[in-house]
Amino acid sequence: MVDVLVVGSGGREHAIGWKLSKSPKVGKVFFAPGNGGTKNNVPIQVDEIDKLADFAAKNSCFTVVGPEVPLSMGIVDKFNERNLGIFGPTRNAAQLESSKIWAKMFMKRNNIPTAPFEVFEDPALAKEYVKSQSYDVVIKADGLAAGKGVIVCGSKQDAFDAIDLILVKQSFGAAGKRIIVEERIDGVEASYIALSDGSIAIPMATSQDHKRIFDDDKGPNTGGMGAYSPTGVIDNNLAEKIQKDIINKTIESLRSEGITFKGFLYAGIMVRDGEPYVLEYNARMGDPECQPILIRMDSDLFDYLKSSADGELSKMPSISWKKQSAVCVVLASKGYPESYPKNDEITGLDMVDENHAVVFHAGTKLENNKVLTNGGRVLGVTALGDSLQGAIANAYSAAGLISWKNKYCRMDIGKKGLLYL
Ligand code: AMP
Ligand code: GLY
């Protein structure tokens, strides 16, 4: 048996640890720093890479990295140098996520389908370009901006404002030193996540996120207000196409450029007229997509993560999935994604048992045996069902048992998936 260290504190990390703890090969699961729902929390932050390595060495852990920040800082490179087992991409490989410009240039030179784009540092030139285009654009800060660096524009004026915000007011600091101006693609979005060992990539189940704060996809973007799996947006034919023309091509092209990508490769896909385009790559699992995906996974997650790290995925059978649907409803604090109150006491958690739904914690903390809110996205109530409708009903009936003063959730998670049944 091996002990595991899960790096991160969100719902994704709680779900990864929950699933790993079901493996007969896994002993203790530590979380750094974890949250109010995780046990064996270690008070080390995700960017304290040396301390994480010291902890993993001392406790002989296999480490699994959830979020992008430590990946982009080179946590995997550091662990490799020290011969410590770790799952995730190296810093070079994680550039797919940490530099949007790097990712776009990579896609362009390798013919991976994505929106046409140009890169700018000078606001005046960027505005000239916007004026000259016949289509609406999306403006993206180059670096990591906690999901806020992408502005989808509905008019030229929106685009000018976005350019000013990023390049003139420098609202995203160094992450916004350069921007991408790209064509806005109007279609249906879905998440395609695969697991790679650098040589091959095997698909995880498909899913769809709900990024906007309000029902019917209104309001500002968030980290994700809920997700379901599988999604009919990606049927078998489209999945095959994405796997071949996007995922496999990405892994092979990286390899031909000297980069071995081990880890979860997440392609944010826009489907327009049946054709998939990559909106963005992430070098990790999605949050909240991870929660409904892992609750459907029958295979042993540890075996797959270890095989990815060891470069031996080709020895593994394809992953087996429950036929059921799964839905994760994110319970947030009112005010998110802007400012929101903290320290509200959460009640009703003990009313939900795992046969009904699994409550993954995110922005929570445990104080004097009470669970308090401690973030914008607080809980991810995740349930299975024999149909998507059934999973939606199960997730919402469990979500209704939990309360706190400033609880907010979307009431339509999964609804857009019903269109594809
Ligand atoms: P990201 O933070 O990179 O996930 O982007 C945030 C959101 O912006 C995506 O989930 C899409 O909804 C939207 N988006 C990004 N690029 C485009 C594009 N070229 N066309 C339309 N929407 C886009
Ligand atoms: N849910 C989208 C993401 O994890 O980036």
Short mmCIF file of C-alpha atoms and ligand atoms in Angstrom, two decimals:
data_model
loop_
_atom_site.label_atom_id
_atom_site.label_comp_id
_atom_site.label_asym_id
_atom_site.label_seq_id
_atom_site.Cartn_x
_atom_site.Cartn_y
_atom_site.Cartn_z
CA MET A 1 0.00 0.00 0.00
CA VAL A 2 1.15 3.51 -0.73
CA ASP A 3 0.17 6.77 0.94
CA VAL A 4 -0.90 9.59 -1.34
CA LEU A 5 -0.51 13.36 -1.06
CA VAL A 6 -3.19 15.32 -2.95
CA VAL A 7 -2.08 18.90 -3.60
CA GLY A 8 -4.94 21.42 -3.57
CA SER A 9 -7.99 22.51 -1.61
CA GLY A 10 -10.95 22.47 -3.98
CA GLY A 11 -13.81 20.18 -4.87
CA ARG A 12 -11.67 18.59 -7.57
CA GLU A 13 -9.03 17.60 -5.02
CA HIS A 14 -11.63 16.31 -2.55
CA ALA A 15 -13.07 14.14 -5.35
CA ILE A 16 -9.63 12.87 -6.41
CA GLY A 17 -8.78 11.95 -2.80
CA TRP A 18 -12.21 10.36 -2.27
CA LYS A 19 -11.78 8.17 -5.33
CA LEU A 20 -8.15 7.28 -4.55
CA SER A 21 -9.10 6.25 -1.02
CA LYS A 22 -11.32 3.53 -2.53
CA SER A 23 -8.28 1.84 -4.08
CA PRO A 24 -7.03 -1.25 -2.21
CA LYS A 25 -3.51 -0.09 -3.12
CA VAL A 26 -3.83 3.28 -1.37
CA GLY A 27 -3.20 3.73 2.35
CA LYS A 28 -3.55 7.15 3.88
CA VAL A 29 -4.61 10.11 1.72
CA PHE A 30 -3.15 13.47 2.81
CA PHE A 31 -4.35 16.82 1.47
CA ALA A 32 -2.20 19.95 1.26
CA PRO A 33 -3.77 22.20 2.34
CA GLY A 34 -7.20 20.50 1.96
CA ASN A 35 -10.48 21.95 3.23
CA GLY A 36 -13.19 21.43 5.85
CA GLY A 37 -14.34 18.17 4.28
CA THR A 38 -10.95 16.48 3.82
CA LYS A 39 -9.13 14.53 6.50
CA ASN A 40 -5.37 14.31 7.09
CA ASN A 41 -4.83 17.94 6.10
CA VAL A 42 -1.25 19.17 5.96
CA PRO A 43 -0.74 22.93 6.45
CA ILE A 44 1.33 23.51 3.32
CA GLN A 45 0.11 25.78 0.52
CA VAL A 46 0.05 24.62 -3.11
CA ASP A 47 2.90 26.95 -4.12
CA GLU A 48 5.26 25.82 -1.34
CA ILE A 49 6.89 23.28 -3.58
CA ASP A 50 9.99 22.51 -1.50
CA LYS A 51 7.89 21.94 1.61
CA LEU A 52 5.55 19.66 -0.35
CA ALA A 53 8.54 17.68 -1.62
CA ASP A 54 9.96 17.41 1.90
CA PHE A 55 6.62 16.14 3.18
CA ALA A 56 6.26 13.59 0.35
CA ALA A 57 9.83 12.36 0.91
CA LYS A 58 9.42 12.04 4.67
CA ASN A 59 6.10 10.19 4.39
CA SER A 60 6.97 8.15 1.25
CA CYS A 61 3.94 9.50 -0.60
CA PHE A 62 2.93 9.32 -4.23
CA THR A 63 1.79 12.88 -5.02
CA VAL A 64 -1.16 13.92 -7.18
CA VAL A 65 -1.41 17.57 -8.19
CA GLY A 66 -4.87 19.13 -8.65
CA PRO A 67 -4.48 22.82 -9.59
CA GLU A 68 -2.53 24.62 -12.30
CA VAL A 69 -0.43 26.99 -10.20
CA PRO A 70 2.04 24.43 -8.78
CA LEU A 71 2.21 22.71 -12.18
CA SER A 72 3.15 25.97 -13.89
CA MET A 73 5.75 26.58 -11.16
CA GLY A 74 7.42 23.26 -11.93
CA ILE A 75 6.35 21.05 -9.00
CA VAL A 76 6.67 17.95 -11.16
CA ASP A 77 10.19 18.89 -12.31
CA LYS A 78 11.22 19.40 -8.70
CA PHE A 79 9.80 16.05 -7.57
CA ASN A 80 11.42 14.31 -10.55
CA GLU A 81 14.82 15.78 -9.60
CA ARG A 82 14.36 14.36 -6.14
CA ASN A 83 13.11 11.00 -7.44
CA LEU A 84 9.72 11.38 -5.76
CA GLY A 85 6.69 9.78 -7.45
CA ILE A 86 4.27 12.38 -8.77
CA PHE A 87 1.33 12.59 -11.17
CA GLY A 88 1.05 15.63 -13.45
CA PRO A 89 2.78 17.46 -16.30
CA THR A 90 6.16 19.18 -16.06
CA ARG A 91 6.43 22.94 -16.24
CA ASN A 92 7.18 22.85 -19.97
CA ALA A 93 4.20 20.62 -20.67
CA ALA A 94 1.94 22.77 -18.45
CA GLN A 95 2.65 25.76 -20.73
CA LEU A 96 -0.37 24.53 -22.68
CA GLU A 97 -2.33 26.14 -19.86
CA SER A 98 0.04 28.66 -18.30
CA SER A 99 0.61 30.61 -21.51
CA LYS A 100 -2.38 30.98 -23.77
CA ILE A 101 -0.11 32.49 -26.44
CA TRP A 102 2.23 29.52 -26.30
CA ALA A 103 -0.79 27.21 -26.64
CA LYS A 104 -2.24 29.11 -29.61
CA MET A 105 1.09 29.16 -31.47
CA PHE A 106 1.51 25.45 -30.74
CA MET A 107 -1.95 24.71 -32.18
CA LYS A 108 -1.30 26.86 -35.22
CA ARG A 109 2.00 25.24 -36.15
CA ASN A 110 0.56 21.76 -35.60
CA ASN A 111 -2.77 22.29 -37.39
CA ILE A 112 -4.90 21.70 -34.33
CA PRO A 113 -8.30 23.35 -34.88
CA THR A 114 -8.72 26.60 -32.94
CA ALA A 115 -10.07 30.11 -33.60
CA PRO A 116 -7.91 32.35 -35.83
CA PHE A 117 -5.98 34.88 -33.72
CA GLU A 118 -3.28 37.54 -33.44
CA VAL A 119 -1.06 38.48 -30.49
CA PHE A 120 -0.61 42.08 -29.29
CA GLU A 121 1.35 44.04 -26.72
CA ASP A 122 0.46 47.49 -28.05
CA PRO A 123 -3.15 48.56 -27.34
CA ALA A 124 -3.37 50.82 -30.40
CA LEU A 125 -2.35 48.01 -32.77
CA ALA A 126 -4.77 45.63 -31.06
CA LYS A 127 -7.62 48.11 -31.59
CA GLU A 128 -6.67 48.64 -35.25
CA TYR A 129 -6.87 44.87 -35.72
CA VAL A 130 -10.28 44.65 -34.02
CA LYS A 131 -11.58 47.45 -36.28
CA SER A 132 -10.42 45.58 -39.37
CA GLN A 133 -12.19 42.32 -38.53
CA SER A 134 -15.72 41.52 -39.66
CA TYR A 135 -16.42 39.16 -36.76
CA ASP A 136 -16.80 39.61 -32.99
CA VAL A 137 -13.73 38.79 -30.95
CA VAL A 138 -12.59 37.32 -27.67
CA ILE A 139 -9.74 39.03 -25.80
CA LYS A 140 -7.49 36.86 -23.63
CA ALA A 141 -4.70 37.74 -21.22
CA ASP A 142 -1.71 35.50 -21.90
CA GLY A 143 -1.03 34.15 -18.41
CA LEU A 144 -2.91 32.53 -15.54
CA ALA A 145 -5.63 34.86 -14.24
CA ALA A 146 -7.81 32.49 -12.18
CA GLY A 147 -10.30 32.09 -15.01
CA LYS A 148 -10.91 35.85 -15.31
CA GLY A 149 -8.53 36.74 -18.12
CA VAL A 150 -10.94 35.92 -20.96
CA ILE A 151 -13.39 38.55 -22.18
CA VAL A 152 -16.00 37.51 -24.74
CA CYS A 153 -17.01 40.61 -26.68
CA GLY A 154 -20.37 41.44 -28.28
CA SER A 155 -19.26 44.64 -30.00
CA LYS A 156 -16.16 46.56 -31.07
CA GLN A 157 -16.59 48.81 -28.03
CA ASP A 158 -16.51 45.76 -25.71
CA ALA A 159 -13.26 44.75 -27.36
CA PHE A 160 -11.71 48.23 -26.95
CA ASP A 161 -12.71 48.22 -23.27
CA ALA A 162 -11.19 44.75 -22.80
CA ILE A 163 -7.95 45.85 -24.46
CA ASP A 164 -7.78 48.89 -22.16
CA LEU A 165 -8.54 46.77 -19.11
CA ILE A 166 -5.74 44.31 -19.78
CA LEU A 167 -3.04 46.29 -21.63
CA VAL A 168 -3.57 49.84 -20.32
CA LYS A 169 -4.96 49.41 -16.80
CA GLN A 170 -2.95 46.21 -16.44
CA SER A 171 -5.72 44.64 -14.35
CA PHE A 172 -4.12 41.20 -14.57
CA GLY A 173 -0.57 42.38 -13.90
CA ALA A 174 2.16 40.41 -15.66
CA ALA A 175 -0.37 37.80 -16.86
CA GLY A 176 -1.77 40.54 -19.11
CA LYS A 177 1.45 41.88 -20.61
CA ARG A 178 0.40 40.44 -23.95
CA ILE A 179 -3.06 39.54 -25.23
CA ILE A 180 -4.65 37.30 -27.82
CA VAL A 181 -7.39 38.69 -30.01
CA GLU A 182 -9.29 35.81 -31.56
CA GLU A 183 -12.45 35.14 -33.48
CA ARG A 184 -15.49 34.47 -31.31
CA ILE A 185 -16.84 31.05 -32.16
CA ASP A 186 -20.54 30.68 -31.47
CA GLY A 187 -21.45 27.11 -30.77
CA VAL A 188 -21.93 24.65 -27.93
CA GLU A 189 -19.19 24.14 -25.38
CA ALA A 190 -18.14 20.88 -23.74
CA SER A 191 -15.16 19.47 -21.87
CA TYR A 192 -13.03 16.66 -23.25
CA ILE A 193 -10.48 15.35 -20.78
CA ALA A 194 -7.95 12.62 -21.47
CA LEU A 195 -5.22 10.97 -19.45
CA SER A 196 -1.78 10.73 -21.00
CA ASP A 197 1.57 9.17 -20.16
CA GLY A 198 3.36 11.17 -22.86
CA SER A 199 3.01 8.43 -25.48
CA ILE A 200 -0.68 7.64 -25.62
CA ALA A 201 -3.81 9.28 -24.27
CA ILE A 202 -6.97 7.56 -23.11
CA PRO A 203 -10.27 9.39 -22.78
CA MET A 204 -12.01 10.12 -19.52
CA ALA A 205 -15.81 10.40 -19.67
CA THR A 206 -17.18 13.49 -21.41
CA SER A 207 -18.77 16.33 -19.45
CA GLN A 208 -20.22 19.81 -19.70
CA ASP A 209 -19.58 22.70 -17.33
CA HIS A 210 -21.87 25.66 -16.53
CA LYS A 211 -19.52 28.63 -16.38
CA ARG A 212 -21.85 31.59 -15.86
CA ILE A 213 -23.14 32.52 -12.44
CA PHE A 214 -26.88 32.70 -13.28
CA ASP A 215 -29.40 30.28 -14.79
CA ASP A 216 -29.57 30.06 -18.60
CA ASP A 217 -25.88 30.94 -18.80
CA LYS A 218 -26.37 34.58 -17.84
CA GLY A 219 -24.01 36.83 -15.89
CA PRO A 220 -20.25 36.79 -15.45
CA ASN A 221 -17.99 33.77 -15.83
CA THR A 222 -17.08 31.74 -12.75
CA GLY A 223 -14.81 28.79 -12.10
CA GLY A 224 -17.84 26.60 -12.88
CA MET A 225 -21.25 26.39 -11.19
CA GLY A 226 -21.96 22.75 -11.94
CA ALA A 227 -21.31 19.97 -14.41
CA TYR A 228 -22.73 16.70 -15.63
CA SER A 229 -21.34 13.60 -17.30
CA PRO A 230 -21.61 12.16 -19.90
CA THR A 231 -22.72 14.89 -22.31
CA GLY A 232 -24.65 14.31 -25.52
CA VAL A 233 -22.90 17.36 -27.01
CA ILE A 234 -20.06 14.94 -27.75
CA ASP A 235 -21.50 11.85 -29.45
CA ASN A 236 -19.33 8.85 -30.35
CA ASN A 237 -18.38 10.21 -33.77
CA LEU A 238 -17.37 13.58 -32.41
CA ALA A 239 -15.49 11.94 -29.52
CA GLU A 240 -13.48 9.92 -32.02
CA LYS A 241 -12.69 13.03 -34.00
CA ILE A 242 -11.62 15.01 -30.91
CA GLN A 243 -9.51 12.12 -29.68
CA LYS A 244 -7.73 11.78 -33.02
CA ASP A 245 -7.48 15.35 -34.35
CA ILE A 246 -7.02 17.15 -31.06
CA ILE A 247 -5.90 14.96 -28.15
CA ASN A 248 -3.63 12.46 -29.92
CA LYS A 249 -2.30 15.18 -32.18
CA THR A 250 -1.50 17.37 -29.17
CA ILE A 251 0.39 14.59 -27.38
CA GLU A 252 2.28 13.58 -30.54
CA SER A 253 3.11 17.15 -31.53
CA LEU A 254 4.39 17.92 -28.04
CA ARG A 255 6.52 14.80 -28.20
CA SER A 256 7.96 15.80 -31.56
CA GLU A 257 8.89 19.13 -29.95
CA GLY A 258 10.64 17.31 -27.11
CA ILE A 259 7.90 17.62 -24.48
CA THR A 260 6.44 14.59 -22.73
CA PHE A 261 2.96 15.36 -21.40
CA LYS A 262 2.02 13.18 -18.44
CA GLY A 263 -1.23 14.01 -16.69
CA PHE A 264 -4.76 15.07 -17.45
CA LEU A 265 -5.05 16.95 -20.72
CA TYR A 266 -8.24 19.00 -20.77
CA ALA A 267 -9.47 20.45 -24.04
CA GLY A 268 -12.21 23.05 -23.71
CA ILE A 269 -14.10 22.43 -26.93
CA MET A 270 -16.52 24.61 -28.90
CA VAL A 271 -18.61 22.65 -31.38
CA ARG A 272 -19.79 24.71 -34.36
CA ASP A 273 -21.54 23.04 -37.30
CA GLY A 274 -20.39 19.65 -36.02
CA GLU A 275 -16.72 20.70 -35.99
CA PRO A 276 -14.70 20.88 -32.76
CA TYR A 277 -12.40 23.84 -31.97
CA VAL A 278 -10.07 24.10 -28.99
CA LEU A 279 -10.96 27.18 -26.91
CA GLU A 280 -8.31 26.44 -24.35
CA TYR A 281 -6.18 23.70 -22.90
CA ASN A 282 -5.87 22.94 -19.22
CA ALA A 283 -3.05 20.77 -17.94
CA ARG A 284 -5.21 19.26 -15.19
CA MET A 285 -8.69 17.97 -14.39
CA GLY A 286 -11.56 20.44 -14.59
CA ASP A 287 -13.32 21.67 -11.49
CA PRO A 288 -16.27 20.90 -11.24
CA GLU A 289 -16.10 18.41 -14.16
CA CYS A 290 -13.88 16.14 -12.06
CA GLN A 291 -16.65 15.48 -9.53
CA PRO A 292 -19.30 13.91 -11.85
CA ILE A 293 -16.59 12.17 -13.90
CA LEU A 294 -14.95 10.43 -10.95
CA ILE A 295 -18.24 9.41 -9.32
CA ARG A 296 -18.94 7.48 -12.56
CA MET A 297 -15.54 5.80 -12.71
CA ASP A 298 -15.54 2.10 -11.86
CA SER A 299 -11.84 1.46 -12.50
CA ASP A 300 -9.15 2.09 -9.91
CA LEU A 301 -8.00 5.70 -10.34
CA PHE A 302 -4.69 5.05 -8.59
CA ASP A 303 -3.67 2.43 -11.18
CA TYR A 304 -4.22 4.94 -13.97
CA LEU A 305 -2.45 7.88 -12.33
CA LYS A 306 0.53 5.68 -11.45
CA SER A 307 0.66 4.27 -15.00
CA SER A 308 0.60 7.80 -16.40
CA ALA A 309 3.51 8.82 -14.17
CA ASP A 310 5.43 5.64 -15.08
CA GLY A 311 4.81 6.00 -18.83
CA GLU A 312 2.94 2.71 -18.90
CA LEU A 313 -0.63 3.58 -19.83
CA SER A 314 -0.47 1.32 -22.90
CA LYS A 315 -0.49 -1.65 -20.51
CA MET A 316 -3.82 -0.57 -19.04
CA PRO A 317 -7.29 -1.57 -20.28
CA SER A 318 -9.67 1.24 -21.19
CA ILE A 319 -11.38 2.80 -18.19
CA SER A 320 -14.75 1.39 -17.22
CA TRP A 321 -17.57 3.82 -16.46
CA LYS A 322 -20.97 3.47 -14.86
CA LYS A 323 -23.71 3.73 -17.47
CA GLN A 324 -25.50 6.14 -15.13
CA SER A 325 -25.40 9.91 -15.47
CA ALA A 326 -23.88 12.13 -12.82
CA VAL A 327 -24.58 15.75 -11.90
CA CYS A 328 -22.62 18.09 -9.64
CA VAL A 329 -24.44 21.19 -8.37
CA VAL A 330 -22.07 23.77 -6.93
CA LEU A 331 -23.36 25.54 -3.83
CA ALA A 332 -21.71 28.95 -3.67
CA SER A 333 -21.76 31.98 -1.40
CA LYS A 334 -23.96 34.86 -2.58
CA GLY A 335 -21.81 37.47 -4.26
CA TYR A 336 -19.40 35.02 -5.94
CA PRO A 337 -17.57 35.50 -8.35
CA GLU A 338 -17.12 38.99 -6.88
CA SER A 339 -16.91 39.47 -3.11
CA TYR A 340 -18.87 37.26 -0.73
CA PRO A 341 -19.19 36.67 3.00
CA LYS A 342 -17.26 33.93 4.79
CA ASN A 343 -17.62 32.06 8.09
CA ASP A 344 -21.34 31.16 7.74
CA GLU A 345 -22.12 27.90 9.53
CA ILE A 346 -23.25 25.12 7.18
CA THR A 347 -25.98 22.79 8.41
CA GLY A 348 -27.56 19.64 7.05
CA LEU A 349 -24.39 17.96 5.81
CA ASP A 350 -25.14 14.88 7.92
CA MET A 351 -28.55 14.52 6.25
CA VAL A 352 -26.91 13.45 2.97
CA ASP A 353 -25.59 9.91 2.79
CA GLU A 354 -23.35 8.56 0.04
CA ASN A 355 -26.11 6.42 -1.47
CA HIS A 356 -27.97 9.62 -2.23
CA ALA A 357 -25.16 12.03 -3.15
CA VAL A 358 -21.53 12.75 -2.37
CA VAL A 359 -20.86 16.22 -1.01
CA PHE A 360 -17.41 17.35 -2.11
CA HIS A 361 -16.11 20.31 -0.16
CA ALA A 362 -14.30 23.28 -1.69
CA GLY A 363 -14.43 26.62 0.17
CA THR A 364 -15.06 25.21 3.65
CA LYS A 365 -13.14 25.00 6.90
CA LEU A 366 -13.64 23.08 10.11
CA GLU A 367 -13.65 25.13 13.33
CA ASN A 368 -14.72 23.78 16.75
CA ASN A 369 -16.47 20.88 15.03
CA LYS A 370 -18.50 23.24 12.88
CA VAL A 371 -18.17 23.45 9.12
CA LEU A 372 -17.94 27.10 8.01
CA THR A 373 -17.92 28.68 4.58
CA ASN A 374 -14.47 29.82 3.52
CA GLY A 375 -14.68 30.54 -0.22
CA GLY A 376 -16.87 31.40 -3.19
CA ARG A 377 -17.56 27.90 -4.39
CA VAL A 378 -18.36 26.08 -1.15
CA LEU A 379 -19.66 22.58 -1.91
CA GLY A 380 -20.21 20.34 -4.95
CA VAL A 381 -23.23 18.11 -4.38
CA THR A 382 -22.72 15.21 -6.76
CA ALA A 383 -25.25 12.47 -7.50
CA LEU A 384 -25.76 9.56 -9.88
CA GLY A 385 -29.03 8.69 -11.60
CA ASP A 386 -30.23 6.15 -14.12
CA SER A 387 -30.99 9.03 -16.46
CA LEU A 388 -29.76 12.62 -16.61
CA GLN A 389 -33.15 13.74 -15.27
CA GLY A 390 -32.76 11.29 -12.38
CA ALA A 391 -29.27 12.52 -11.56
CA ILE A 392 -30.46 16.14 -11.63
CA ALA A 393 -33.32 15.29 -9.26
CA ASN A 394 -31.01 13.41 -6.89
CA ALA A 395 -28.39 16.18 -6.82
CA TYR A 396 -30.98 18.90 -6.14
CA SER A 397 -32.82 16.92 -3.48
CA ALA A 398 -29.53 16.46 -1.62
CA ALA A 399 -28.51 20.09 -2.21
CA GLY A 400 -31.84 21.16 -0.67
CA LEU A 401 -30.96 19.47 2.63
CA ILE A 402 -27.90 21.66 3.11
CA SER A 403 -28.15 25.29 4.12
CA TRP A 404 -26.34 28.38 5.31
CA LYS A 405 -27.21 32.04 5.43
CA ASN A 406 -25.79 33.09 2.08
CA LYS A 407 -26.20 29.89 0.06
CA TYR A 408 -26.66 30.33 -3.69
CA CYS A 409 -26.83 27.82 -6.54
CA ARG A 410 -28.01 27.71 -10.11
CA MET A 411 -31.27 25.81 -10.46
CA ASP A 412 -30.68 24.58 -14.02
CA ILE A 413 -27.53 22.45 -13.81
CA GLY A 414 -27.76 19.61 -16.35
CA LYS A 415 -30.83 21.06 -18.05
CA LYS A 416 -29.00 21.95 -21.24
CA GLY A 417 -27.91 18.30 -21.51
CA LEU A 418 -31.55 17.20 -21.78
CA LEU A 419 -31.65 18.71 -25.28
CA TYR A 420 -29.33 15.98 -26.52
CA LEU A 421 -31.20 12.93 -25.21
P1 AMP B 1 -11.31 30.13 -20.40
O1 AMP B 1 -11.13 30.93 -19.13
O2 AMP B 1 -10.12 30.11 -21.28
O3 AMP B 1 -11.94 28.79 -20.07
O4 AMP B 1 -12.42 30.86 -21.26
C1 AMP B 1 -13.58 31.24 -20.63
C2 AMP B 1 -14.74 31.08 -21.54
O5 AMP B 1 -14.68 32.01 -22.59
C3 AMP B 1 -14.84 29.75 -22.25
O6 AMP B 1 -15.36 28.77 -21.45
C4 AMP B 1 -15.77 30.12 -23.40
O7 AMP B 1 -17.11 30.12 -22.96
C5 AMP B 1 -15.36 31.51 -23.72
N1 AMP B 1 -14.47 31.55 -24.91
C6 AMP B 1 -13.13 31.44 -24.95
N2 AMP B 1 -12.66 31.53 -26.22
C7 AMP B 1 -13.76 31.69 -27.01
C8 AMP B 1 -13.96 31.86 -28.42
N3 AMP B 1 -12.96 31.89 -29.30
N4 AMP B 1 -15.24 32.00 -28.86
C9 AMP B 1 -16.28 31.99 -28.02
N5 AMP B 1 -16.16 31.85 -26.68
C10 AMP B 1 -14.91 31.71 -26.16
N1 GLY B 2 -14.34 24.06 -15.08
C1 GLY B 2 -13.37 24.64 -15.92
C2 GLY B 2 -12.00 24.53 -15.44
O1 GLY B 2 -11.69 23.76 -14.55
O2 GLY B 2 -11.14 25.23 -15.98
#
